[in-house]
Coordinates of C-alpha atoms and ligand atoms in Angstrom, one line a residue:
X1 CA -31.9 300.0 107.1
X2 CA -30.3 298.7 110.4
X3 CA -31.8 295.4 111.7
X4 CA -33.0 297.2 115.3
X5 CA -35.3 299.4 113.3
X6 CA -36.8 297.1 111.0
X7 CA -37.4 295.2 113.9
X8 CA -38.7 298.1 115.5
X9 CA -40.9 298.8 113.4
X10 CA -42.2 295.6 113.2
X11 CA -43.4 295.5 116.7
X12 CA -45.3 299.1 115.8
X13 CA -46.8 297.6 112.5
X14 CA -48.0 294.9 115.0
X15 CA -49.5 297.4 117.4
X16 CA -51.4 299.8 115.6
X17 CA -52.8 297.6 112.9
X18 CA -55.5 296.4 115.1
X19 CA -55.6 300.1 116.9
X20 CA -55.8 301.5 112.7
X21 CA -58.5 298.8 111.6
X22 CA -60.7 298.9 114.4
X23 CA -63.0 295.8 115.8
X24 CA -64.3 296.3 112.0
X25 CA -63.3 293.2 109.9
X26 CA -64.8 292.3 106.9
X27 CA -65.4 288.9 104.7
X28 CA -65.3 288.6 100.9
X29 CA -66.6 285.3 101.4
X30 CA -70.0 285.9 100.1
X31 CA -69.6 288.9 97.7
X32 CA -72.3 288.2 94.6
X33 CA -71.9 286.7 92.0
X34 CA -74.2 289.4 90.5
X35 CA -71.0 292.5 90.4
X36 CA -70.3 292.1 86.5
X37 CA -74.1 292.8 85.4
X38 CA -74.8 295.8 88.3
X39 CA -74.2 299.1 87.0
X40 CA -71.8 301.1 88.8
X41 CA -73.9 303.4 90.7
X42 CA -73.5 307.8 89.9
X43 CA -74.2 309.3 93.0
X44 CA -74.7 307.8 96.7
X45 CA -77.1 310.3 98.7
X46 CA -77.9 307.5 101.5
X47 CA -76.9 305.0 103.6
X48 CA -79.9 302.9 104.1
X49 CA -80.0 300.4 106.9
X50 CA -82.0 296.9 106.4
X51 CA -82.2 294.1 109.0
X52 CA -83.0 290.5 107.4
X53 CA -85.3 288.7 109.4
X54 CA -83.4 285.7 109.1
X55 CA -80.6 283.9 110.6
X56 CA -77.0 284.7 108.7
X57 CA -76.6 281.3 107.2
X58 CA -79.4 281.9 104.6
X59 CA -79.3 286.0 104.4
X60 CA -76.2 285.3 103.3
X61 CA -77.2 282.9 100.5
X62 CA -80.3 284.7 99.5
X63 CA -78.3 288.4 99.4
X64 CA -75.3 286.9 97.4
X65 CA -77.4 285.2 94.7
X66 CA -79.5 287.9 94.1
X67 CA -76.7 290.7 95.0
X68 CA -79.0 292.6 96.9
X69 CA -77.2 294.6 99.3
X70 CA -73.6 295.6 99.6
X71 CA -72.4 294.7 103.0
X72 CA -74.5 292.2 105.4
X73 CA -73.1 292.5 108.7
X74 CA -73.4 289.1 111.2
X75 CA -74.5 288.6 115.2
X76 CA -70.4 287.9 115.3
X77 CA -70.2 291.9 113.4
X78 CA -68.2 290.5 110.8
X79 CA -69.0 293.2 107.3
X80 CA -69.8 290.7 104.3
X81 CA -68.8 292.5 101.1
X82 CA -72.0 291.1 98.6
X83 CA -71.9 293.8 96.2
X84 CA -68.8 296.2 95.4
X85 CA -70.1 299.6 97.3
X86 CA -69.8 301.4 94.1
X87 CA -72.4 299.6 92.3
X88 CA -75.9 299.1 92.1
X89 CA -77.4 296.8 94.6
X90 CA -80.7 296.2 94.6
X91 CA -81.9 296.5 98.1
X92 CA -84.3 298.8 98.7
X93 CA -87.2 297.9 96.3
X94 CA -90.0 300.9 95.7
X95 CA -89.1 303.3 97.3
X96 CA -88.7 307.2 97.6
X97 CA -87.0 309.5 99.4
X98 CA -87.6 313.7 99.5
X99 CA -89.3 313.4 96.1
X100 CA -86.7 311.5 94.5
X101 CA -87.7 307.3 93.5
X102 CA -85.8 304.2 93.0
X103 CA -83.2 304.8 95.7
X104 CA -81.0 301.9 94.5
X105 CA -79.5 304.3 92.7
X106 CA -77.9 306.3 94.7
X107 CA -77.8 304.5 98.0
X108 CA -75.4 301.9 100.5
X109 CA -77.3 299.2 101.6
X110 CA -76.1 297.6 104.3
X111 CA -78.3 294.5 105.9
X112 CA -78.1 293.7 110.0
X113 CA -78.7 289.8 110.7
X114 CA -81.8 290.1 113.1
X115 CA -85.2 291.3 113.4
X116 CA -87.2 294.6 112.9
X117 CA -88.3 295.2 116.6
X118 CA -85.6 293.2 118.3
X119 CA -82.4 294.3 120.1
X120 CA -79.5 293.5 117.7
X121 CA -75.5 292.1 119.1
X122 CA -73.2 294.8 120.5
X123 CA -71.0 293.2 118.1
X124 CA -72.9 294.4 114.9
X125 CA -73.8 297.5 116.5
X126 CA -70.3 298.0 116.3
X127 CA -69.7 297.2 113.3
X128 CA -72.2 299.4 111.7
X129 CA -70.7 302.2 113.4
X130 CA -67.4 302.3 112.2
X131 CA -68.8 300.6 109.1
X132 CA -71.1 303.8 108.3
X133 CA -68.5 306.2 109.4
X134 CA -66.5 304.9 106.9
X135 CA -69.0 305.2 104.3
X136 CA -70.1 308.8 104.9
X137 CA -66.5 310.2 106.0
X138 CA -65.9 308.4 101.9
X139 CA -69.3 309.4 100.3
X140 CA -70.0 312.8 102.0
X141 CA -73.1 311.5 103.6
X142 CA -74.5 313.3 106.6
X143 CA -76.1 311.3 110.4
X144 CA -79.5 312.1 108.9
X145 CA -78.7 310.7 105.1
X146 CA -78.0 307.4 107.4
X147 CA -82.0 306.0 107.3
X148 CA -83.8 302.7 107.9
X149 CA -85.4 300.2 104.6
X150 CA -88.8 301.5 106.1
X151 CA -87.9 305.2 105.8
X152 CA -88.0 305.1 102.1
X153 CA -90.2 301.9 101.0
X154 CA -93.4 302.5 99.6
X155 CA -96.1 300.8 98.8
X156 CA -98.4 301.0 95.6
X157 CA -102.3 301.2 96.4
X158 CA -104.4 298.0 97.0
X159 CA -106.4 296.4 98.7
X160 CA -106.1 298.5 101.7
X161 CA -104.9 301.3 100.8
X162 CA -106.4 303.4 97.6
X163 CA -102.5 305.3 96.9
X164 CA -99.2 305.8 97.3
X165 CA -98.5 305.5 100.8
X166 CA -95.8 304.7 103.7
X167 CA -95.3 301.6 105.2
X168 CA -94.4 299.4 103.0
X169 CA -92.2 297.6 105.1
X170 CA -90.8 297.6 108.8
X171 CA -87.4 296.7 107.6
X172 CA -84.7 298.4 109.8
X173 CA -87.3 300.3 111.4
X174 CA -84.7 299.9 115.2
X175 CA -82.4 301.7 113.4
X176 CA -84.9 305.0 113.9
X177 CA -84.3 304.5 117.7
X178 CA -82.7 307.5 119.7
X179 CA -80.5 304.6 122.2
X180 CA -80.1 303.2 119.1
X181 CA -78.4 305.9 117.2
X182 CA -76.8 307.0 120.0
X183 CA -74.6 303.7 120.4
X184 CA -73.9 304.5 115.8
X185 CA -72.7 307.3 116.6
X186 CA -75.8 309.3 114.7
X187 CA -76.2 312.5 115.7
X188 CA -79.0 313.6 113.8
X189 CA -81.8 311.5 111.9
X190 CA -84.7 312.9 109.8
X191 CA -87.1 314.9 111.4
X192 CA -90.2 314.4 109.3
X193 CA -91.0 312.2 106.1
X194 CA -90.4 314.5 103.7
X195 CA -92.7 312.5 100.8
X196 CA -96.1 312.8 103.5
X197 CA -95.3 315.9 103.8
X198 CA -95.2 317.0 100.1
X199 CA -98.3 314.3 99.5
X200 CA -96.7 312.3 97.5
X201 CA -97.3 309.6 100.0
X202 CA -100.0 309.1 102.8
X203 CA -99.2 307.2 106.1
X204 CA -100.6 303.5 105.5
X205 CA -98.6 302.3 109.2
X206 CA -99.7 304.6 111.5
X207 CA -97.2 302.7 114.7
X208 CA -94.6 302.8 112.1
X209 CA -94.6 306.4 111.6
X210 CA -94.5 306.9 115.4
X211 CA -90.9 304.8 115.3
X212 CA -89.4 306.8 112.5
X213 CA -90.9 310.5 114.0
X214 CA -92.1 310.3 117.7
X215 CA -90.8 309.0 120.8
X216 CA -91.0 305.0 120.9
X217 CA -87.6 303.6 122.0
X218 CA -88.3 299.7 122.6
X219 CA -84.4 299.6 122.4
X220 CA -83.7 301.2 125.5
X221 CA -81.8 299.0 127.9
X222 CA -81.8 296.2 125.6
X223 CA -79.6 296.3 123.7
X224 CA -76.0 294.3 123.9
X225 CA -77.8 292.5 127.2
X226 CA -78.7 289.4 124.3
X227 CA -75.1 289.1 123.7
X228 CA -73.5 290.8 126.8
X229 CA -71.5 287.7 129.2
X230 CA -72.1 288.0 133.2
X231 CA -68.9 290.0 133.5
X232 CA -69.9 292.9 131.1
X233 CA -73.6 293.3 132.4
X234 CA -71.6 296.3 134.7
X235 CA -70.2 297.8 132.1
X236 CA -73.3 298.2 130.1
X237 CA -75.1 299.9 133.0
X238 CA -72.5 302.6 133.5
X239 CA -73.4 303.3 129.9
X240 CA -76.8 304.1 129.7
X241 CA -76.5 305.4 133.1
X242 CA -74.4 308.6 131.6
X243 CA -76.0 311.0 130.0
X244 CA -75.4 311.1 126.4
X245 CA -73.1 314.0 125.3
X246 CA -74.7 317.8 123.9
X247 CA -76.2 317.0 120.3
X248 CA -75.0 320.0 118.9
X249 CA -77.8 321.2 115.6
X250 CA -76.2 320.7 111.8
X251 CA -77.5 324.0 109.6
X252 CA -80.3 323.1 107.9
X253 CA -79.2 324.2 104.8
X254 CA -77.8 321.0 104.7
X255 CA -81.0 318.6 105.4
X256 CA -83.8 320.9 106.6
X257 CA -85.7 317.4 107.5
X258 CA -82.9 316.9 109.9
X259 CA -83.2 316.9 113.9
X260 CA -81.5 315.9 116.7
X261 CA -81.1 312.8 118.1
X262 CA -82.9 313.7 121.3
X263 CA -82.0 312.4 125.1
X264 CA -82.7 308.7 125.8
X265 CA -83.6 307.5 129.4
X266 CA -82.0 305.2 130.7
X267 CA -83.1 302.1 132.8
X268 CA -81.7 303.0 135.6
X269 CA -83.3 305.8 136.0
X270 CA -86.5 303.5 134.3
X271 CA -86.2 301.8 136.9
X272 CA -86.8 304.2 140.1
X273 CA -90.1 304.1 141.4
X274 CA -92.0 307.7 139.7
X275 CA -92.7 310.2 141.9
X276 CA -95.3 311.6 139.8
X277 CA -97.8 313.6 140.8
X278 CA -100.6 313.9 138.1
X279 CA -101.9 316.3 136.6
X280 CA -105.4 318.4 138.1
X281 CA -108.4 317.1 136.2
X282 CA -107.1 315.0 133.5
X283 CA -107.2 311.3 133.3
X284 CA -104.8 309.1 134.5
X285 CA -102.0 308.1 131.2
X286 CA -103.0 305.3 129.6
X287 CA -100.1 302.6 129.1
X288 CA -98.5 302.8 125.5
X289 CA -99.7 300.2 123.3
X290 CA -95.7 298.2 123.5
X291 CA -96.3 298.2 127.5
X292 CA -99.5 297.1 127.4
X293 CA -100.1 293.0 128.2
X294 CA -100.8 291.4 125.5
X295 CA -103.7 289.5 125.4
X296 CA -103.4 285.8 123.7
X297 CA -107.2 284.6 123.8
X298 CA -110.1 285.4 122.7
X299 CA -111.7 285.7 126.2
X300 CA -109.1 288.1 126.7
X301 CA -110.3 290.2 124.0
X302 CA -113.6 290.0 124.9
X303 CA -112.8 291.6 128.0
X304 CA -115.4 294.9 126.6
X305 CA -112.9 296.9 128.9
X306 CA -109.8 296.9 127.4
X307 CA -111.1 295.8 123.5
X308 CA -113.7 297.0 121.1
X309 CA -114.9 294.1 118.6
X310 CA -114.8 296.5 115.3
X311 CA -116.2 293.6 112.5
X312 CA -115.7 290.4 110.8
X313 CA -114.1 289.8 108.1
X314 CA -115.6 288.7 105.1
X315 CA -115.7 289.2 101.3
X316 CA -116.2 293.0 101.7
X317 CA -115.3 294.2 104.7
X318 CA -111.3 293.8 104.2
X319 CA -109.2 294.7 107.7
X320 CA -108.5 297.9 106.3
X321 CA -112.4 298.5 105.6
X322 CA -113.1 297.5 109.5
X323 CA -110.2 298.9 111.3
X324 CA -109.0 301.8 108.9
X325 CA -105.3 302.7 108.3
X326 CA -104.5 300.7 111.6
X327 CA -105.1 297.5 110.3
X328 CA -101.6 296.9 110.7
X329 CA -100.9 298.5 113.6
X330 CA -99.7 296.9 117.1
X331 CA -103.2 297.6 119.0
X332 CA -105.5 295.7 116.6
X333 CA -105.5 292.0 116.7
X334 CA -107.1 289.0 114.8
X335 CA -108.5 286.0 115.8
X336 CA -109.1 283.5 114.1
X337 CA -108.5 279.6 114.1
X338 CA -108.2 279.6 118.1
X339 CA -104.8 282.1 117.6
X340 CA -104.8 285.6 118.1
X341 CA -102.5 287.4 116.2
X342 CA -101.4 291.3 116.4
X343 CA -102.2 293.7 113.7
X344 CA -98.4 294.5 112.9
X345 CA -97.5 291.0 113.5
X346 CA -100.2 289.1 110.7
X347 CA -100.2 288.6 106.8
X348 CA -102.9 289.6 105.6
X349 CA -104.0 287.1 102.7
X350 CA -103.6 284.3 106.5
X351 CA -106.9 285.4 108.0
X352 CA -109.9 284.7 106.4
X353 CA -113.4 284.9 106.4
X354 CA -114.8 284.4 109.9
X355 CA -112.0 286.4 111.6
X356 CA -112.5 288.6 113.9
X357 CA -111.2 291.6 114.8
X358 CA -110.3 294.0 117.5
X359 CA -109.4 297.4 118.9
X360 CA -107.7 298.2 121.8
X361 CA -109.8 301.0 123.9
Ligands
ZN1 ZN1 -85.1 295.9 103.9

């Protein structure tokens, strides 16, 4: 080959390399020492998205040490390879999806450094999108089979829930929200819980169920803001003001429980004062629990217009006995040791007898 040609080729390689690899960068720094002992996975039907609920360093150390994920994506968008993707990682725990238990045996687990109810960074969204696209292609996985850990995790009967139930975890639940799925390039999502519908499980966490299958989207407008430099704000605003592309239907036979991700209202449209004429004979719409102001003091909880005291915890009065299925909902509050705890954030082990339970009216 002539010198000129080699030079031209070198220039082409330099130019093309970053385009080919996309923005996704991998690291083997935290590859798990558990790899040799993990069996090769026989099939791959699901991609399960998690949130670590902890910072990057402790998350990566723990995941690597225990071999609990195939990938972990930190805030900068680096994808750390933990367990080799053809082996089993222990990421889903007690789990079931569409009648099939032990999802570890047929899924890939991606941990995202962050929290189930907070936006992740824009770099993370880009990295998840690219990684998921790569894995979907490799294992022929449809959009609706890219699920959250909270979709598939289930709990065994306990003090508060007499049956096997969905809602053991809220891990990764933000990845079911329409605005997040759109950013991840996922056009479909599960329309309902196939195991609840088949009565293999009952709903143990009504709020989670609404996030996974309803219209709750607390991330609209928040995505990327936590990392967006000032100069880029305009870009995000324009991104959200664009109408999302039309979502085609996938054939039913492939994923009978799949539904298209529905359009998301842009924050720009939201900020406009809505001129709504209330329909006659109906009460004014109640603010959704997510939007309502959070009580922080006992005095606020004792406001009988807004809250109802449901009982006091005791040896025979468990949170479940007092608040029923809503014991861990965001609309249930516990008052103990001078503090107000929201149902979805409280640890049942840390509410002593004498704790007062309030429900939002
Ligand atoms: Zn998880």
